[in-house]
PDB file of C-alpha atoms in Angstrom:
ATOM      1  CA  MET A   1       0.000   0.000   0.000  1.00  0.00           C
ATOM      2  CA  SER A   2       1.251   3.510  -0.782  1.00  0.00           C
ATOM      3  CA  LEU A   3       0.560   6.848   0.879  1.00  0.00           C
ATOM      4  CA  ARG A   4       0.842  10.112  -1.045  1.00  0.00           C
ATOM      5  CA  ILE A   5       1.457  13.167   1.136  1.00  0.00           C
ATOM      6  CA  VAL A   6       1.442  16.689  -0.297  1.00  0.00           C
ATOM      7  CA  VAL A   7       2.863  19.435   1.915  1.00  0.00           C
ATOM      8  CA  THR A   8       1.843  22.979   0.998  1.00  0.00           C
ATOM      9  CA  VAL A   9       4.589  25.508   1.742  1.00  0.00           C
ATOM     10  CA  LYS A  10       5.003  29.234   1.193  1.00  0.00           C
ATOM     11  CA  TYR A  11       7.921  31.433   0.228  1.00  0.00           C
ATOM     12  CA  VAL A  12       7.682  34.520   2.438  1.00  0.00           C
ATOM     13  CA  PRO A  13       9.659  37.742   2.951  1.00  0.00           C
ATOM     14  CA  ASP A  14      12.229  37.522   5.734  1.00  0.00           C
ATOM     15  CA  ALA A  15      10.578  39.019   8.824  1.00  0.00           C
ATOM     16  CA  THR A  16      13.912  40.507   9.889  1.00  0.00           C
ATOM     17  CA  GLY A  17      14.203  42.449   6.639  1.00  0.00           C
ATOM     18  CA  ASP A  18      12.903  45.897   5.728  1.00  0.00           C
ATOM     19  CA  ARG A  19       9.487  45.005   4.335  1.00  0.00           C
ATOM     20  CA  HIS A  20       7.175  47.445   2.605  1.00  0.00           C
ATOM     21  CA  PHE A  21       4.421  47.661  -0.002  1.00  0.00           C
ATOM     22  CA  ALA A  22       4.882  48.221  -3.719  1.00  0.00           C
ATOM     23  CA  ASP A  23       2.910  50.845  -5.671  1.00  0.00           C
ATOM     24  CA  ASP A  24       0.012  48.403  -6.216  1.00  0.00           C
ATOM     25  CA  LEU A  25      -0.158  47.777  -2.432  1.00  0.00           C
ATOM     26  CA  THR A  26       1.153  44.238  -2.682  1.00  0.00           C
ATOM     27  CA  VAL A  27       4.254  43.211  -0.745  1.00  0.00           C
ATOM     28  CA  ASP A  28       7.415  44.374  -2.510  1.00  0.00           C
ATOM     29  CA  ARG A  29       9.445  41.174  -2.783  1.00  0.00           C
ATOM     30  CA  ASP A  30      12.295  42.631  -4.842  1.00  0.00           C
ATOM     31  CA  ASP A  31      13.920  44.535  -1.992  1.00  0.00           C
ATOM     32  CA  VAL A  32      13.823  41.867   0.717  1.00  0.00           C
ATOM     33  CA  ASP A  33      15.143  38.332   0.935  1.00  0.00           C
ATOM     34  CA  GLY A  34      12.682  35.445   1.081  1.00  0.00           C
ATOM     35  CA  LEU A  35      12.679  32.039   2.723  1.00  0.00           C
ATOM     36  CA  LEU A  36      10.541  29.020   3.542  1.00  0.00           C
ATOM     37  CA  SER A  37       7.879  30.086   6.058  1.00  0.00           C
ATOM     38  CA  GLU A  38       9.023  28.882   9.473  1.00  0.00           C
ATOM     39  CA  LEU A  39       5.555  27.577  10.314  1.00  0.00           C
ATOM     40  CA  ASP A  40       5.595  25.458   7.154  1.00  0.00           C
ATOM     41  CA  GLU A  41       8.797  23.769   8.312  1.00  0.00           C
ATOM     42  CA  TYR A  42       6.699  22.085  10.999  1.00  0.00           C
ATOM     43  CA  ALA A  43       4.385  20.730   8.297  1.00  0.00           C
ATOM     44  CA  VAL A  44       7.336  19.294   6.375  1.00  0.00           C
ATOM     45  CA  GLU A  45       8.680  17.757   9.573  1.00  0.00           C
ATOM     46  CA  GLN A  46       5.384  16.058  10.431  1.00  0.00           C
ATOM     47  CA  ALA A  47       5.041  14.667   6.906  1.00  0.00           C
ATOM     48  CA  LEU A  48       8.552  13.227   7.124  1.00  0.00           C
ATOM     49  CA  GLN A  49       7.826  11.695  10.523  1.00  0.00           C
ATOM     50  CA  ILE A  50       4.677  10.059   9.168  1.00  0.00           C
ATOM     51  CA  ALA A  51       6.767   8.614   6.335  1.00  0.00           C
ATOM     52  CA  GLU A  52       9.467   7.362   8.723  1.00  0.00           C
ATOM     53  CA  ASN A  53       6.956   5.725  11.074  1.00  0.00           C
ATOM     54  CA  SER A  54       4.846   4.108   8.365  1.00  0.00           C
ATOM     55  CA  ASP A  55       5.032   0.533   7.116  1.00  0.00           C
ATOM     56  CA  ASP A  56       3.609   1.735   3.805  1.00  0.00           C
ATOM     57  CA  ASP A  57       5.472   3.165   0.830  1.00  0.00           C
ATOM     58  CA  VAL A  58       5.183   6.917   1.450  1.00  0.00           C
ATOM     59  CA  GLU A  59       5.954   9.674  -1.045  1.00  0.00           C
ATOM     60  CA  VAL A  60       6.254  13.250   0.258  1.00  0.00           C
ATOM     61  CA  THR A  61       5.716  16.045  -2.276  1.00  0.00           C
ATOM     62  CA  VAL A  62       6.150  19.719  -1.409  1.00  0.00           C
ATOM     63  CA  LEU A  63       4.006  22.230  -3.285  1.00  0.00           C
ATOM     64  CA  THR A  64       4.300  25.999  -3.475  1.00  0.00           C
ATOM     65  CA  VAL A  65       2.681  28.839  -5.394  1.00  0.00           C
ATOM     66  CA  GLY A  66       4.938  31.817  -5.948  1.00  0.00           C
ATOM     67  CA  PRO A  67       7.546  33.652  -8.024  1.00  0.00           C
ATOM     68  CA  GLU A  68      10.746  32.204  -9.453  1.00  0.00           C
ATOM     69  CA  ASP A  69      12.615  32.594  -6.168  1.00  0.00           C
ATOM     70  CA  ALA A  70      10.033  30.390  -4.419  1.00  0.00           C
ATOM     71  CA  LYS A  71      12.111  27.444  -5.613  1.00  0.00           C
ATOM     72  CA  ASP A  72      14.400  28.279  -2.681  1.00  0.00           C
ATOM     73  CA  ALA A  73      11.623  27.278  -0.287  1.00  0.00           C
ATOM     74  CA  LEU A  74      11.156  24.016  -2.170  1.00  0.00           C
ATOM     75  CA  ARG A  75      14.882  23.251  -2.061  1.00  0.00           C
ATOM     76  CA  LYS A  76      14.889  23.767   1.703  1.00  0.00           C
ATOM     77  CA  ALA A  77      12.028  21.272   2.087  1.00  0.00           C
ATOM     78  CA  LEU A  78      13.726  18.815  -0.266  1.00  0.00           C
ATOM     79  CA  SER A  79      16.957  19.080   1.697  1.00  0.00           C
ATOM     80  CA  MET A  80      15.003  18.225   4.851  1.00  0.00           C
ATOM     81  CA  GLY A  81      13.964  14.957   3.184  1.00  0.00           C
ATOM     82  CA  ALA A  82      10.942  15.456   0.922  1.00  0.00           C
ATOM     83  CA  ASP A  83      10.974  13.347  -2.245  1.00  0.00           C
ATOM     84  CA  LYS A  84       9.920  15.800  -4.936  1.00  0.00           C
ATOM     85  CA  ALA A  85       8.494  19.276  -5.449  1.00  0.00           C
ATOM     86  CA  ILE A  86       5.942  21.167  -7.523  1.00  0.00           C
ATOM     87  CA  HIS A  87       6.229  24.885  -8.240  1.00  0.00           C
ATOM     88  CA  VAL A  88       3.189  26.751  -9.585  1.00  0.00           C
ATOM     89  CA  GLU A  89       4.416  29.978 -11.174  1.00  0.00           C
ATOM     90  CA  ASP A  90       2.548  32.376 -13.429  1.00  0.00           C
ATOM     91  CA  ASP A  91       2.728  36.151 -13.885  1.00  0.00           C
ATOM     92  CA  ASP A  92      -1.063  36.325 -13.573  1.00  0.00           C
ATOM     93  CA  LEU A  93      -0.817  35.066  -9.982  1.00  0.00           C
ATOM     94  CA  HIS A  94       0.584  38.394  -8.784  1.00  0.00           C
ATOM     95  CA  GLY A  95      -1.667  39.797  -6.059  1.00  0.00           C
ATOM     96  CA  THR A  96      -3.639  36.587  -5.488  1.00  0.00           C
ATOM     97  CA  ASP A  97      -5.375  36.507  -2.085  1.00  0.00           C
ATOM     98  CA  ALA A  98      -6.151  33.543   0.192  1.00  0.00           C
ATOM     99  CA  ILE A  99      -9.280  32.586  -1.771  1.00  0.00           C
ATOM    100  CA  GLY A 100      -7.399  32.470  -5.057  1.00  0.00           C
ATOM    101  CA  THR A 101      -4.420  30.719  -3.498  1.00  0.00           C
ATOM    102  CA  SER A 102      -6.691  27.982  -2.163  1.00  0.00           C
ATOM    103  CA  LEU A 103      -8.062  27.453  -5.679  1.00  0.00           C
ATOM    104  CA  VAL A 104      -4.579  27.079  -7.166  1.00  0.00           C
ATOM    105  CA  LEU A 105      -3.414  24.777  -4.377  1.00  0.00           C
ATOM    106  CA  ALA A 106      -6.505  22.574  -4.608  1.00  0.00           C
ATOM    107  CA  LYS A 107      -6.156  22.213  -8.383  1.00  0.00           C
ATOM    108  CA  ALA A 108      -2.461  21.408  -8.031  1.00  0.00           C
ATOM    109  CA  VAL A 109      -3.083  18.878  -5.256  1.00  0.00           C
ATOM    110  CA  GLU A 110      -5.708  17.153  -7.398  1.00  0.00           C
ATOM    111  CA  LYS A 111      -3.355  17.051 -10.385  1.00  0.00           C
ATOM    112  CA  ALA A 112      -0.498  15.681  -8.268  1.00  0.00           C
ATOM    113  CA  GLY A 113      -2.655  13.037  -6.591  1.00  0.00           C
ATOM    114  CA  PHE A 114      -2.912  12.786  -2.809  1.00  0.00           C
ATOM    115  CA  ASP A 115      -4.055  10.874   0.231  1.00  0.00           C
ATOM    116  CA  LEU A 116      -3.081  13.494   2.797  1.00  0.00           C
ATOM    117  CA  VAL A 117      -2.383  17.221   2.577  1.00  0.00           C
ATOM    118  CA  VAL A 118      -0.291  18.729   5.388  1.00  0.00           C
ATOM    119  CA  SER A 119      -0.028  22.484   5.940  1.00  0.00           C
ATOM    120  CA  GLY A 120       1.376  24.846   8.530  1.00  0.00           C
ATOM    121  CA  MET A 121      -1.046  26.619  10.844  1.00  0.00           C
ATOM    122  CA  ALA A 122      -0.559  29.942   8.991  1.00  0.00           C
ATOM    123  CA  SER A 123       1.975  31.790   6.889  1.00  0.00           C
ATOM    124  CA  THR A 124       4.360  34.129   8.660  1.00  0.00           C
ATOM    125  CA  ASP A 125       3.492  37.027   6.332  1.00  0.00           C
ATOM    126  CA  GLY A 126      -0.309  36.902   5.976  1.00  0.00           C
ATOM    127  CA  THR A 127      -0.995  34.955   9.234  1.00  0.00           C
ATOM    128  CA  MET A 128      -4.610  34.317   8.179  1.00  0.00           C
ATOM    129  CA  GLY A 129      -4.611  30.581   8.901  1.00  0.00           C
ATOM    130  CA  VAL A 130      -7.620  29.883   6.648  1.00  0.00           C
ATOM    131  CA  VAL A 131      -6.022  28.342   3.551  1.00  0.00           C
ATOM    132  CA  PRO A 132      -5.968  24.705   4.808  1.00  0.00           C
ATOM    133  CA  ALA A 133      -9.711  24.837   5.493  1.00  0.00           C
ATOM    134  CA  LEU A 134     -10.383  26.462   2.111  1.00  0.00           C
ATOM    135  CA  VAL A 135      -8.330  23.802   0.327  1.00  0.00           C
ATOM    136  CA  ALA A 136     -10.203  21.017   2.139  1.00  0.00           C
ATOM    137  CA  GLU A 137     -13.543  22.555   1.137  1.00  0.00           C
ATOM    138  CA  ARG A 138     -12.491  22.808  -2.504  1.00  0.00           C
ATOM    139  CA  LEU A 139     -11.247  19.202  -2.489  1.00  0.00           C
ATOM    140  CA  GLY A 140     -14.391  17.991  -0.730  1.00  0.00           C
ATOM    141  CA  VAL A 141     -12.442  16.118   1.966  1.00  0.00           C
ATOM    142  CA  PRO A 142     -12.371  16.281   5.791  1.00  0.00           C
ATOM    143  CA  GLN A 143     -10.159  18.823   7.536  1.00  0.00           C
ATOM    144  CA  VAL A 144      -8.416  18.329  10.893  1.00  0.00           C
ATOM    145  CA  THR A 145      -6.652  21.586  11.685  1.00  0.00           C
ATOM    146  CA  LEU A 146      -4.323  23.104  14.301  1.00  0.00           C
ATOM    147  CA  LEU A 147      -2.857  19.804  15.468  1.00  0.00           C
ATOM    148  CA  SER A 148       0.006  19.528  17.941  1.00  0.00           C
ATOM    149  CA  GLU A 149       0.315  15.792  17.217  1.00  0.00           C
ATOM    150  CA  VAL A 150      -0.521  13.870  14.057  1.00  0.00           C
ATOM    151  CA  SER A 151      -0.237  10.262  12.891  1.00  0.00           C
ATOM    152  CA  VAL A 152      -1.621   8.046  10.146  1.00  0.00           C
ATOM    153  CA  GLU A 153      -2.604   4.415  10.426  1.00  0.00           C
ATOM    154  CA  GLY A 154      -5.083   2.181   8.634  1.00  0.00           C
ATOM    155  CA  GLY A 155      -6.340   4.897   6.313  1.00  0.00           C
ATOM    156  CA  VAL A 156      -7.139   7.250   9.193  1.00  0.00           C
ATOM    157  CA  VAL A 157      -5.328  10.412  10.284  1.00  0.00           C
ATOM    158  CA  THR A 158      -5.497  11.200  13.999  1.00  0.00           C
ATOM    159  CA  GLY A 159      -4.241  14.116  16.002  1.00  0.00           C
ATOM    160  CA  SER A 160      -4.450  16.259  19.090  1.00  0.00           C
ATOM    161  CA  ARG A 161      -5.691  19.851  19.121  1.00  0.00           C
ATOM    162  CA  ASP A 162      -4.728  21.766  22.244  1.00  0.00           C
ATOM    163  CA  GLY A 163      -7.032  24.472  23.590  1.00  0.00           C
ATOM    164  CA  ASP A 164      -6.779  26.773  26.590  1.00  0.00           C
ATOM    165  CA  THR A 165      -8.482  24.337  28.942  1.00  0.00           C
ATOM    166  CA  ALA A 166      -8.453  20.948  27.193  1.00  0.00           C
ATOM    167  CA  SER A 167      -7.052  18.869  24.351  1.00  0.00           C
ATOM    168  CA  GLU A 168      -9.279  17.330  21.691  1.00  0.00           C
ATOM    169  CA  GLN A 169      -8.491  13.999  20.060  1.00  0.00           C
ATOM    170  CA  LEU A 170      -9.572  14.146  16.417  1.00  0.00           C
ATOM    171  CA  GLU A 171      -9.570  11.778  13.477  1.00  0.00           C
ATOM    172  CA  ALA A 172     -10.619  11.681   9.851  1.00  0.00           C
ATOM    173  CA  SER A 173     -10.658   9.117   7.091  1.00  0.00           C
ATOM    174  CA  LEU A 174      -8.250   9.648   4.221  1.00  0.00           C
ATOM    175  CA  PRO A 175      -8.105  11.518   1.942  1.00  0.00           C
ATOM    176  CA  ALA A 176      -7.961  14.531   4.241  1.00  0.00           C
ATOM    177  CA  VAL A 177      -6.298  17.880   4.934  1.00  0.00           C
ATOM    178  CA  VAL A 178      -4.517  18.649   8.203  1.00  0.00           C
ATOM    179  CA  SER A 179      -2.627  21.649   9.533  1.00  0.00           C
ATOM    180  CA  VAL A 180      -0.063  21.494  12.321  1.00  0.00           C
ATOM    181  CA  THR A 181       1.031  24.081  14.876  1.00  0.00           C
ATOM    182  CA  ASP A 182       4.465  25.136  16.036  1.00  0.00           C
ATOM    183  CA  GLN A 183       3.960  22.833  19.039  1.00  0.00           C
ATOM    184  CA  SER A 184       4.050  19.706  16.861  1.00  0.00           C
ATOM    185  CA  GLY A 185       7.805  19.169  17.167  1.00  0.00           C
ATOM    186  CA  GLU A 186      10.983  21.001  16.225  1.00  0.00           C
ATOM    187  CA  ALA A 187      11.759  20.867  12.516  1.00  0.00           C
ATOM    188  CA  ARG A 188      15.000  19.127  11.579  1.00  0.00           C
ATOM    189  CA  TYR A 189      17.998  20.910  10.135  1.00  0.00           C
ATOM    190  CA  PRO A 190      19.015  19.829   6.638  1.00  0.00           C
ATOM    191  CA  SER A 191      22.180  17.758   6.682  1.00  0.00           C
ATOM    192  CA  PHE A 192      24.972  18.286   4.174  1.00  0.00           C
ATOM    193  CA  LYS A 193      23.971  14.993   2.560  1.00  0.00           C
ATOM    194  CA  GLY A 194      20.377  16.182   2.377  1.00  0.00           C
ATOM    195  CA  ILE A 195      21.391  19.490   0.810  1.00  0.00           C
ATOM    196  CA  MET A 196      23.421  17.726  -1.876  1.00  0.00           C
ATOM    197  CA  ALA A 197      20.675  15.161  -2.515  1.00  0.00           C
ATOM    198  CA  ALA A 198      18.080  17.942  -2.920  1.00  0.00           C
ATOM    199  CA  LYS A 199      19.895  19.215  -6.008  1.00  0.00           C
ATOM    200  CA  LYS A 200      19.032  15.990  -7.832  1.00  0.00           C
ATOM    201  CA  LYS A 201      15.398  15.686  -6.740  1.00  0.00           C
ATOM    202  CA  PRO A 202      12.719  16.530  -9.321  1.00  0.00           C
ATOM    203  CA  VAL A 203      10.989  19.920  -9.267  1.00  0.00           C
ATOM    204  CA  GLU A 204       8.036  20.221 -11.642  1.00  0.00           C
ATOM    205  CA  SER A 205       6.928  23.660 -12.855  1.00  0.00           C
ATOM    206  CA  TRP A 206       3.253  24.303 -13.637  1.00  0.00           C
ATOM    207  CA  ASP A 207       1.376  27.416 -14.703  1.00  0.00           C
ATOM    208  CA  LEU A 208      -2.328  28.323 -14.684  1.00  0.00           C
ATOM    209  CA  SER A 209      -2.994  26.618 -17.997  1.00  0.00           C
ATOM    210  CA  ASP A 210      -1.708  23.330 -16.573  1.00  0.00           C
ATOM    211  CA  LEU A 211      -4.354  23.610 -13.857  1.00  0.00           C
ATOM    212  CA  ASP A 212      -7.230  24.795 -16.096  1.00  0.00           C
ATOM    213  CA  ILE A 213      -7.480  28.088 -14.189  1.00  0.00           C
ATOM    214  CA  GLU A 214      -8.373  31.326 -15.956  1.00  0.00           C
ATOM    215  CA  ALA A 215      -6.297  34.421 -15.218  1.00  0.00           C
ATOM    216  CA  GLU A 216      -9.348  36.402 -14.062  1.00  0.00           C
ATOM    217  CA  GLU A 217      -9.970  33.863 -11.272  1.00  0.00           C
ATOM    218  CA  VAL A 218      -6.746  34.855  -9.520  1.00  0.00           C
ATOM    219  CA  GLY A 219      -4.421  37.846  -9.203  1.00  0.00           C
ATOM    220  CA  LEU A 220      -5.442  41.322  -8.094  1.00  0.00           C
ATOM    221  CA  ASP A 221      -8.488  41.413 -10.374  1.00  0.00           C
ATOM    222  CA  GLY A 222      -9.803  38.108  -9.020  1.00  0.00           C
ATOM    223  CA  ALA A 223      -9.077  38.842  -5.363  1.00  0.00           C
ATOM    224  CA  TRP A 224     -11.932  38.899  -2.874  1.00  0.00           C
ATOM    225  CA  THR A 225      -9.912  41.110  -0.527  1.00  0.00           C
ATOM    226  CA  ALA A 226      -7.912  44.260  -1.153  1.00  0.00           C
ATOM    227  CA  VAL A 227      -5.579  46.646   0.644  1.00  0.00           C
ATOM    228  CA  ASP A 228      -7.047  50.157   0.373  1.00  0.00           C
ATOM    229  CA  THR A 229      -4.243  52.173   1.956  1.00  0.00           C
ATOM    230  CA  ALA A 230      -0.853  51.602   3.543  1.00  0.00           C
ATOM    231  CA  ALA A 231       1.553  53.843   5.407  1.00  0.00           C
ATOM    232  CA  GLU A 232       5.163  53.451   6.450  1.00  0.00           C
ATOM    233  CA  ARG A 233       5.700  52.688  10.108  1.00  0.00           C
ATOM    234  CA  PRO A 234       6.812  55.887  11.886  1.00  0.00           C
ATOM    235  CA  ALA A 235      10.507  56.088  12.618  1.00  0.00           C
ATOM    236  CA  ARG A 236      11.499  55.447  16.186  1.00  0.00           C
ATOM    237  CA  THR A 237      11.971  58.596  18.218  1.00  0.00           C
ATOM    238  CA  ALA A 238      14.301  59.226  21.097  1.00  0.00           C
ATOM    239  CA  GLY A 239      12.872  58.256  24.456  1.00  0.00           C
ATOM    240  CA  THR A 240      12.233  60.594  27.357  1.00  0.00           C
ATOM    241  CA  ILE A 241      15.025  60.700  29.922  1.00  0.00           C
ATOM    242  CA  VAL A 242      14.005  61.377  33.498  1.00  0.00           C
ATOM    243  CA  LYS A 243      16.774  62.554  35.807  1.00  0.00           C
ATOM    244  CA  ASP A 244      16.016  61.576  39.372  1.00  0.00           C
ATOM    245  CA  GLU A 245      16.672  64.599  41.537  1.00  0.00           C
ATOM    246  CA  GLY A 246      14.161  63.606  44.157  1.00  0.00           C
ATOM    247  CA  GLU A 247      11.112  63.791  41.860  1.00  0.00           C
ATOM    248  CA  GLY A 248      11.892  60.802  39.592  1.00  0.00           C
ATOM    249  CA  GLY A 249       9.165  58.573  40.989  1.00  0.00           C
ATOM    250  CA  LYS A 250       6.565  61.299  40.582  1.00  0.00           C
ATOM    251  CA  GLN A 251       7.629  62.034  37.009  1.00  0.00           C
ATOM    252  CA  LEU A 252       7.536  58.337  36.138  1.00  0.00           C
ATOM    253  CA  ALA A 253       4.031  58.014  37.552  1.00  0.00           C
ATOM    254  CA  GLU A 254       2.881  61.065  35.618  1.00  0.00           C
ATOM    255  CA  PHE A 255       4.335  59.641  32.401  1.00  0.00           C
ATOM    256  CA  LEU A 256       2.645  56.265  32.898  1.00  0.00           C
ATOM    257  CA  ALA A 257      -0.641  58.008  33.645  1.00  0.00           C
ATOM    258  CA  SER A 258      -0.355  60.175  30.505  1.00  0.00           C
ATOM    259  CA  GLN A 259       0.093  57.019  28.422  1.00  0.00           C
ATOM    260  CA  LYS A 260      -2.861  55.395  30.234  1.00  0.00           C
ATOM    261  CA  PHE A 261      -0.708  52.567  31.575  1.00  0.00           C
ATOM    262  CA  ILE A 262      -2.007  53.320  35.072  1.00  0.00           C
TER     263      ILE A 262
END
């Protein structure tokens, strides 16, 4: 028996970089480095653990939708141990929102073939956390989201979802979509052997025509959401220095009160 796992990953701007919007109010990716979303590394890790703990023949495919540089995110996942990768790239995808992204991912997952889709809990740039549920709805399969533990056995995926006061034990019959949190287990570091092996692993490139998606269904024109305005974050100003000459405590209290901290 074989098990086909597709891990959806995202290439995101480095959060430590100087990020800003372009003229069309989409994120300017040209002036900041990108990388595999940290939260998606947990998804890759859980898929690899399922493969390692399974008696079945498991194939792990990583899938991303993004510009040319998004291949860097795929290479990172491949160096961690994934078997192959799929990159959906098309100029008409520029400005696609979560609704459009879920359409592209669902079509690509269907074309690739799957038993289980594994996603991170959210992307580190958009942080919406809705795409896994949208993909499951489009595929017409069960969703088991926000799991801190996940396993597959006998055609059933099971997992634990931790809340503030209790943990839920959930399960769903395959095929299914799951998302995992950053509490699911530390993601492994790629080894030198893994990095070298990743260079020889297959990376397929698809565009919208390969997925039978029309340009007007995605991109800025097809987006259901839009950014109306954006402003640069104000530059940091020098702080207020209070010299304690016997009135320091009073001045501190007055400052805290003026800022409504007390």
